[in-house]
Amino acid sequence: MEVKVALVGNPNVGKTSVFNTLTGLNQKVGNYPGITVDRKTGVSRMGDTLKVRIIDLPGIYSIQPNSRDEEVVLETLFDRHNTYYPDVVVVVTEVENLKRNLLLFTQIKDLGFPTVLAINMADQLPVKGIRIDLEALSEKLRTEVVLISTRTGQGISQLKAAISRYVEADKRPLLDLASVDETYFRSMDYKSWLTRSQGAVFEGVEPVSDGLSESEIKRLQQKETVRRYQQIGEVLKAAYTKDASVATGWQARADRLLTHRVWGYLIFFAVMMLVFQAIFSWSSIPMDWIDEKFAQLSAWVSATLPEGKFTELLAEGVIPGIGGVVIFIPQIAILFMFIALLEESGYMSRVVFLMDKLMRPFGLSGKSVVPLISGVACAIPAIMSARNIENSRERLITMLVTPFATCSARIPVYVIIISLVIPEQMVFGFIGLQGLVMTLMYFLGFLAALTTAWLLKMVIKARSRSYLIIEMPPYRRPLLKNVLSTMVEKTRAFVEGAGKIILALSVLLWFLGSHGPASTFGKAEETVIENFAGKNLSDDELQDEIEGYKLRNSYIGILGSGIEPVFRPLGYDWKISIAVLTSFAAREVFVGNLATLYNIGSHGEEETRIVERMEQERRPDGSRVFDLATGVSLLLFYAFAMQCISTVAIMRRETNSWKWTFIQIIFMTGLAYFSAMLAYNLLK
Amino acid sequence: MKLHELKPGQKAVVRHLDVDRLPMKLVEMGCFPGSEVELILKAPLGDPYYLRIDGMPLCIRKDMAMQVDVELLTYGIHGS
Ligand SMILES: Nc1nc2c(ncn2[C@@H]2O[C@H](COP(=O)(O)OP(=O)(O)O)[C@@H](O)[C@H]2O)c(=O)[nH]1
């Protein structure tokens, strides 16, 4: 039998770290293209026999639902038939905010779950001058209490032991509801009360009718919460002491600096600049290296393997296709490293605080900053991270504009195009022009997001008042393990998720590109020789002409010339049109597909790198295909177009509305098309 | 006085809050009659407010702070 253990706790108590420590890298996250789930699960062994499935749930403050995040947790904890319904709940808390953390604990305990209380960050006890009397706490709460630190590893084995003893747990409730209101709660238990107060549904629990008004119920809820805090206060009085003289002065000074009216914004700006520059410049060395190796591999394969269709498929379809995925690993990894660092260190909460007032005129809240910034990694988790926004209008607007943030899938396109059309120069002697343009692209994304949000605010009516209540976690040194696990997890998801699509598409493109109707494609050689008879071409030139003719008359060429008229006003030839079209599956495929298209017929003779191939492409009149006008037009198209099927799917799910999903697709893609057209015609 | 009238560094005790107009989440975060609040600082544009409630950090917007009745604490003399 497999025992299910749910980790529940407030945000920022170190739940992710506990999860990582318990499961190692045995985790499964479905957060990416295709299937999307909101819970992480992993397997952990406890002792010799017990196999445990650990379920990590979103951080919440209470079991009264204020936001979508909290609803997810409640679905898991209230419904006996839920796949994740736990046998044991571990409530994760931390030493500093124990009082607030325990509110949730008492609620979970009163639901009747076998419960273990894990107090994390034990390593901070001496630093903060805190003492905890575990025995007293355990006795008063009638629960196994374990003091742990995921940083030092302290207490982890005791935690596992406590979990494996779950059958012995005391399941009696902690709060005597009668002490909240004697007459009202005379014959009511906690679950019935939740049914009444928040419309919860439990198997076998009858709905209650009592004739009380909404406001009277709210008052009772408040009394219940206050009563819980009083009880927690009494427990902690005996078991918890904090030496007030221990200074945390640097934290306060850091807060003053990071939220300063001038320095605060400057630092935020500088941090963002650093992130974008790093993505562009730190990754260039490993990227060049990977690019070169794949080109060599292609050349090696076609030189070594016996000539034939299979070798061609490998050298011209599969290898360039895979290369187009692998090459972006350094950038994705660097990006997620920064996102993890911002979250883990506590800085992200300061950004929310700093930006709230500025975001409100756009119909957004400070909390929208988190989806917008993580949208720089990927729109999918970013849209999901909007779940903690309580106000439905702010949440909807945030989700609608988040795909404008420059996600990592656009990086490949931007990198290639920028290196083709923007000269490698320095501005002011120290800022790379290419990096600067990259940064501009990010700002363009945010600008589009804000402008659209402002428009939407005019259209969408507010249904409830918006509010902001957030905690300010103390600054913490990020755990290397957490940062690494985020990097590995997200990069793997990118390679596996996007990789499959890219590989499939590149094989498909190769096939369509190297086959064609017998009447034209099949007679390529004769036709070309006939056409150029008497022109005195060398063998090589003739060969080039034949390959060109073949590609134009292949299935993909026919398809491409079919859709070319749609994209001609934007300055794209048929090959680019095909690459743009396939990008609607996922943007990352753009480069891989172009690489495949340009490789077909090359027989991998010379090892050419993707960029060089694109640079050498010429229009019939001899001018470069990738000139400034086409380049800028492509940049704008990719900046605005809604091009990712997974994002569409997640939008549909999170907004629960096809209407908004379609509005988003049409608006974004329309904006992309017309701005690209405008730019092309201005620069041409 | 109201919570938003505090100056950075000042402490007060919450006297009353109107549950009909304020979200329950505020209570769940530890802000209810009897809790001690300290204003740590205000965001650059005067909003939101960064508070410490019974020692635990919390941010709320000014419009919410305007609806919380508090009583200023002077050091040494608790609740006069
Ligand atoms: N000092 C200390 N910090 C920790 C410990 N566990 C986690 N942290 C830090 O606490 C912060 C929040 O951790 P995380 O696991 O992301 O919290 P979550 O939001 O609850 O999932 C991160 O900066 C961690 O590095 C610990 O045992 N000791």
Coordinates of C-alpha atoms in Angstrom, one line a residue, chain A residues 430-663:
Chain A
F430 CA 30.3 49.4 -22.7
I431 CA 26.7 48.4 -23.6
G432 CA 26.4 45.9 -26.4
L433 CA 24.0 47.1 -29.0
Q434 CA 22.6 43.6 -29.6
G435 CA 22.0 43.1 -25.8
L436 CA 20.4 46.5 -25.7
V437 CA 17.9 45.6 -28.5
M438 CA 17.2 42.4 -26.6
T439 CA 16.4 44.4 -23.5
L440 CA 14.2 46.7 -25.6
M441 CA 12.3 43.7 -26.7
Y442 CA 11.6 42.8 -23.1
F443 CA 10.4 46.3 -22.4
L444 CA 8.2 46.2 -25.5
G445 CA 6.5 43.1 -24.1
F446 CA 5.8 44.7 -20.8
L447 CA 4.6 47.9 -22.5
A448 CA 2.2 45.9 -24.6
A449 CA 1.0 44.1 -21.5
L450 CA 0.4 47.4 -19.6
T451 CA -1.3 49.1 -22.5
T452 CA -3.6 46.2 -23.1
A453 CA -4.4 45.9 -19.4
W454 CA -5.4 49.6 -19.4
L455 CA -7.7 49.0 -22.4
L456 CA -9.2 45.9 -20.7
K457 CA -9.8 47.8 -17.5
M458 CA -12.1 50.1 -19.5
V459 CA -14.1 47.2 -20.8
I460 CA -14.3 44.7 -17.9
K461 CA -16.5 45.8 -15.0
A462 CA -15.4 45.2 -11.4
R463 CA -17.6 42.8 -9.5
S464 CA -15.9 43.0 -6.1
R465 CA -13.6 45.4 -4.4
S466 CA -10.0 44.8 -4.8
Y467 CA -7.7 44.4 -1.9
L468 CA -4.1 43.5 -1.2
I469 CA -2.9 41.6 1.8
I470 CA 0.5 40.2 1.6
E471 CA 3.2 38.9 3.9
M472 CA 6.7 40.2 3.8
P473 CA 9.0 37.2 4.2
P474 CA 12.4 38.0 5.8
Y475 CA 15.3 38.1 3.4
R476 CA 16.9 34.7 3.1
R477 CA 19.9 33.3 1.5
P478 CA 18.4 31.1 -1.3
L479 CA 19.1 27.4 -0.9
L480 CA 21.3 26.2 -3.7
K481 CA 19.4 22.9 -3.8
N482 CA 16.1 24.7 -4.5
V483 CA 17.6 26.9 -7.2
L484 CA 19.2 23.9 -8.9
S485 CA 16.1 21.8 -8.7
T486 CA 14.1 24.6 -10.3
M487 CA 16.7 24.9 -13.1
V488 CA 16.8 21.2 -13.7
E489 CA 13.0 20.7 -13.5
K490 CA 12.2 23.5 -15.9
T491 CA 14.9 22.8 -18.3
R492 CA 14.0 19.2 -18.5
A493 CA 10.3 20.1 -19.0
F494 CA 11.4 22.4 -21.9
V495 CA 13.6 19.8 -23.6
E496 CA 11.0 17.0 -23.2
G497 CA 7.9 19.1 -23.9
A498 CA 9.0 21.4 -26.6
G499 CA 11.6 18.9 -27.8
K500 CA 9.0 16.3 -28.8
I501 CA 7.1 18.9 -30.9
I502 CA 10.2 20.3 -32.5
L503 CA 11.5 16.9 -33.3
A504 CA 8.2 15.7 -34.8
L505 CA 7.8 18.8 -36.8
S506 CA 11.4 18.8 -38.1
V507 CA 11.0 15.3 -39.3
L508 CA 7.7 16.1 -40.9
L509 CA 9.2 19.2 -42.6
W510 CA 12.2 17.3 -43.8
F511 CA 9.9 14.7 -45.3
L512 CA 7.7 17.3 -47.0
G513 CA 10.8 19.2 -48.1
S514 CA 12.5 16.3 -49.8
H515 CA 9.6 14.8 -51.6
G516 CA 7.3 16.2 -54.2
P517 CA 5.0 15.4 -57.1
A518 CA 6.6 13.2 -59.7
S519 CA 5.7 15.5 -62.6
T520 CA 7.8 18.4 -61.3
F521 CA 9.9 17.3 -58.4
G522 CA 10.7 14.0 -60.0
K523 CA 12.0 15.6 -63.2
A524 CA 14.0 18.3 -61.4
E525 CA 17.3 17.4 -63.0
E526 CA 16.1 17.3 -66.6
T527 CA 14.1 20.5 -66.2
V528 CA 17.0 22.4 -64.8
I529 CA 19.5 21.1 -67.3
E530 CA 17.1 22.0 -70.1
N531 CA 16.5 25.5 -68.7
F532 CA 20.2 26.3 -68.3
A533 CA 21.3 24.6 -71.5
G534 CA 23.9 26.8 -73.2
K535 CA 24.4 29.0 -70.1
N536 CA 27.7 27.3 -69.3
L537 CA 27.2 26.6 -65.6
S538 CA 29.8 24.7 -63.6
D539 CA 28.8 21.4 -62.1
D540 CA 28.5 22.9 -58.6
E541 CA 26.3 25.8 -59.8
L542 CA 24.1 23.4 -61.7
Q543 CA 23.8 21.2 -58.6
D544 CA 22.7 24.3 -56.6
E545 CA 20.1 25.2 -59.2
I546 CA 18.7 21.6 -59.1
E547 CA 18.4 21.6 -55.3
G548 CA 16.7 25.0 -55.4
Y549 CA 14.3 23.8 -58.0
K550 CA 13.6 20.7 -56.0
L551 CA 12.8 22.6 -52.8
R552 CA 10.5 25.0 -54.6
N553 CA 8.6 22.1 -56.1
S554 CA 8.5 19.9 -53.0
Y555 CA 5.3 19.5 -51.0
I556 CA 6.6 22.0 -48.5
G557 CA 7.4 24.4 -51.3
I558 CA 3.9 24.1 -52.7
L559 CA 2.4 24.6 -49.2
G560 CA 4.7 27.5 -48.6
S561 CA 3.9 29.4 -51.8
G562 CA 0.2 28.8 -50.9
I563 CA 0.5 30.7 -47.6
E564 CA 3.1 33.1 -48.7
P565 CA 0.6 35.8 -49.9
V566 CA -0.7 36.1 -46.3
F567 CA 2.8 36.9 -45.0
R568 CA 4.2 38.8 -48.0
P569 CA 3.0 42.2 -46.7
L570 CA 5.2 41.5 -43.6
G571 CA 8.2 40.8 -45.8
Y572 CA 8.5 37.0 -45.4
D573 CA 9.4 34.6 -48.1
W574 CA 7.8 31.2 -48.2
K575 CA 10.4 29.5 -46.0
I576 CA 9.9 32.1 -43.3
S577 CA 6.1 31.8 -43.7
I578 CA 6.3 28.0 -43.1
A579 CA 8.5 28.6 -40.0
V580 CA 6.1 31.2 -38.7
L581 CA 3.1 29.1 -39.3
T582 CA 4.5 26.1 -37.5
S583 CA 5.4 28.4 -34.7
F584 CA 1.8 28.5 -33.8
A585 CA 2.3 25.1 -32.2
A586 CA 5.2 26.5 -30.2
R587 CA 7.5 29.4 -30.9
E588 CA 10.7 27.6 -30.2
V589 CA 10.3 25.6 -33.4
F590 CA 11.0 28.7 -35.6
V591 CA 14.8 28.3 -35.6
G592 CA 14.8 24.5 -35.7
N593 CA 12.4 24.6 -38.7
L594 CA 14.4 27.2 -40.6
A595 CA 17.5 25.2 -39.9
T596 CA 15.8 22.1 -41.3
L597 CA 14.5 24.0 -44.3
Y598 CA 17.8 25.5 -45.1
N599 CA 19.6 22.2 -44.6
I600 CA 17.5 20.2 -46.9
G601 CA 19.5 19.5 -50.0
S602 CA 22.8 20.7 -48.5
H603 CA 23.8 17.0 -48.0
G604 CA 25.5 18.3 -44.9
E605 CA 28.6 18.8 -47.0
E606 CA 29.9 21.8 -45.3
E607 CA 29.2 22.1 -41.7
T608 CA 27.4 25.4 -41.6
R609 CA 26.0 27.0 -38.5
I610 CA 22.4 28.1 -38.5
V611 CA 23.2 31.8 -38.4
E612 CA 25.5 31.6 -41.4
R613 CA 23.0 29.7 -43.5
M614 CA 20.4 32.4 -42.8
E615 CA 22.8 35.2 -43.5
Q616 CA 23.6 33.6 -46.9
E617 CA 19.9 33.4 -48.0
R618 CA 19.2 35.7 -50.9
R619 CA 16.1 36.9 -52.6
P620 CA 15.8 36.4 -56.4
D621 CA 17.1 40.0 -56.8
G622 CA 20.2 39.1 -54.8
S623 CA 19.5 41.1 -51.7
R624 CA 19.6 39.5 -48.2
V625 CA 16.4 37.8 -47.1
F626 CA 17.1 38.7 -43.5
D627 CA 17.6 42.5 -43.9
L628 CA 16.6 45.1 -41.3
A629 CA 13.0 45.4 -42.4
T630 CA 12.2 41.7 -42.4
G631 CA 14.1 41.3 -39.2
V632 CA 12.3 44.0 -37.3
S633 CA 9.0 42.8 -38.8
L634 CA 9.7 39.3 -37.4
L635 CA 10.7 40.6 -34.0
L636 CA 7.5 42.5 -33.7
F637 CA 5.4 39.6 -34.9
Y638 CA 6.9 37.2 -32.3
A639 CA 6.7 39.9 -29.6
F640 CA 2.9 40.2 -29.9
A641 CA 1.4 37.1 -31.5
M642 CA -0.3 34.5 -29.4
Q643 CA 1.6 31.5 -30.7
C644 CA 1.6 28.7 -28.3
I645 CA -1.0 26.0 -28.1
S646 CA -0.2 25.2 -24.5
T647 CA -0.8 28.7 -23.5
V648 CA -4.2 28.7 -25.2
A649 CA -5.1 25.5 -23.4
I650 CA -4.1 26.9 -20.1
M651 CA -6.0 30.1 -20.7
R652 CA -9.1 28.2 -21.5
R653 CA -8.7 26.2 -18.3
E654 CA -7.8 29.0 -16.0
T655 CA -10.4 31.5 -17.3
N656 CA -12.9 28.8 -17.8
S657 CA -14.1 30.8 -20.8
W658 CA -13.7 30.3 -24.6
K659 CA -14.8 33.9 -25.1
W660 CA -11.8 35.4 -23.3
T661 CA -9.4 32.9 -24.8
F662 CA -10.5 33.8 -28.3
I663 CA -10.5 37.5 -27.7

